[in-house]
GROMACS .gro file of C-alpha atoms in nm:
model
   97
    1UNK     CA    1   8.956   1.064  -0.293
    2UNK     CA    2   9.213   0.788  -0.264
    3UNK     CA    3   9.166   0.684  -0.627
    4UNK     CA    4   9.241   1.036  -0.746
    5UNK     CA    5   9.539   1.064  -0.511
    6UNK     CA    6   9.683   0.735  -0.637
    7UNK     CA    7   9.621   0.804  -1.007
    8UNK     CA    8   9.748   1.163  -0.987
    9UNK     CA    9  10.033   1.058  -0.756
   10UNK     CA   10   9.957   1.341  -0.516
   11UNK     CA   11   9.864   1.334  -0.150
   12UNK     CA   12   9.737   1.693  -0.149
   13UNK     CA   13   9.419   1.648  -0.354
   14UNK     CA   14   9.097   1.781  -0.201
   15UNK     CA   15   8.739   1.707  -0.299
   16UNK     CA   16   8.712   2.050  -0.464
   17UNK     CA   17   9.026   2.023  -0.680
   18UNK     CA   18   8.968   2.003  -1.053
   19UNK     CA   19   9.102   1.674  -1.192
   20UNK     CA   20   9.262   1.836  -1.495
   21UNK     CA   21   9.405   2.134  -1.305
   22UNK     CA   22   9.566   1.881  -1.068
   23UNK     CA   23   9.763   1.713  -1.346
   24UNK     CA   24   9.497   1.480  -1.481
   25UNK     CA   25   9.465   1.400  -1.851
   26UNK     CA   26   9.254   1.169  -2.066
   27UNK     CA   27   9.458   0.853  -2.003
   28UNK     CA   28   9.447   0.905  -1.628
   29UNK     CA   29   9.076   0.981  -1.653
   30UNK     CA   30   9.022   0.636  -1.805
   31UNK     CA   31   9.206   0.480  -1.510
   32UNK     CA   32   8.991   0.673  -1.261
   33UNK     CA   33   8.676   0.575  -1.450
   34UNK     CA   34   8.763   0.206  -1.448
   35UNK     CA   35   8.858   0.204  -1.081
   36UNK     CA   36   8.547   0.395  -0.976
   37UNK     CA   37   8.319   0.157  -1.162
   38UNK     CA   38   8.492  -0.135  -0.990
   39UNK     CA   39   8.464   0.017  -0.644
   40UNK     CA   40   8.106   0.137  -0.691
   41UNK     CA   41   7.994  -0.179  -0.871
   42UNK     CA   42   7.818   0.051  -1.119
   43UNK     CA   43   7.876   0.159  -1.474
   44UNK     CA   44   7.849   0.515  -1.596
   45UNK     CA   45   7.966   0.693  -1.911
   46UNK     CA   46   8.327   0.803  -1.926
   47UNK     CA   47   8.212   1.149  -2.036
   48UNK     CA   48   8.070   1.194  -1.685
   49UNK     CA   49   8.425   1.260  -1.564
   50UNK     CA   50   8.455   1.545  -1.815
   51UNK     CA   51   8.129   1.694  -1.693
   52UNK     CA   52   8.203   1.661  -1.322
   53UNK     CA   53   8.570   1.739  -1.273
   54UNK     CA   54   8.582   1.760  -0.895
   55UNK     CA   55   8.524   1.479  -0.649
   56UNK     CA   56   8.247   1.680  -0.483
   57UNK     CA   57   8.056   1.736  -0.809
   58UNK     CA   58   8.110   1.379  -0.931
   59UNK     CA   59   8.000   1.236  -0.598
   60UNK     CA   60   7.688   1.452  -0.597
   61UNK     CA   61   7.601   1.339  -0.950
   62UNK     CA   62   7.657   0.972  -0.869
   63UNK     CA   63   7.449   0.992  -0.552
   64UNK     CA   64   7.148   1.137  -0.733
   65UNK     CA   65   7.178   0.920  -1.044
   66UNK     CA   66   6.925   0.645  -1.053
   67UNK     CA   67   7.007   0.536  -1.407
   68UNK     CA   68   7.337   0.372  -1.317
   69UNK     CA   69   7.351   0.006  -1.407
   70UNK     CA   70   7.501  -0.266  -1.197
   71UNK     CA   71   7.851  -0.345  -1.315
   72UNK     CA   72   7.909  -0.679  -1.485
   73UNK     CA   73   8.059  -0.965  -1.288
   74UNK     CA   74   8.406  -0.838  -1.197
   75UNK     CA   75   8.565  -1.179  -1.260
   76UNK     CA   76   8.422  -1.189  -1.611
   77UNK     CA   77   8.540  -0.832  -1.676
   78UNK     CA   78   8.885  -0.922  -1.545
   79UNK     CA   79   8.904  -1.225  -1.774
   80UNK     CA   80   8.797  -1.018  -2.075
   81UNK     CA   81   9.050  -0.746  -1.990
   82UNK     CA   82   9.328  -1.004  -1.956
   83UNK     CA   83   9.236  -1.158  -2.292
   84UNK     CA   84   9.246  -0.816  -2.459
   85UNK     CA   85   9.579  -0.732  -2.300
   86UNK     CA   86   9.719  -1.066  -2.413
   87UNK     CA   87   9.604  -0.999  -2.770
   88UNK     CA   88   9.757  -0.651  -2.760
   89UNK     CA   89  10.088  -0.786  -2.629
   90UNK     CA   90  10.101  -1.050  -2.903
   91UNK     CA   91  10.030  -0.786  -3.167
   92UNK     CA   92  10.303  -0.560  -3.029
   93UNK     CA   93  10.551  -0.849  -3.020
   94UNK     CA   94  10.478  -0.924  -3.384
   95UNK     CA   95  10.543  -0.560  -3.479
   96UNK     CA   96  10.882  -0.567  -3.304
   97UNK     CA   97  10.989  -0.877  -3.496
   0.00000   0.00000   0.00000
């Protein structure tokens, strides 16, 4: 619940509110997906958030899913993310010049 509240910048989200009806969009969905995988230490397809658009339905799905894989080492993921961000920033800087 807190992840959705933070990403949607709203304190009035309930577990039955639809993510997209509450102001969510695809870019915010990616943020929620990444944060959930980190917190849960599990990976699951991004499309899952399109299929289960309320916290209640998503939670129910995740609880009964036995095919979720353990998330990769968070430090390794963080290093890879930082490397990609660094590459993107360099590419953007080159475009500006």
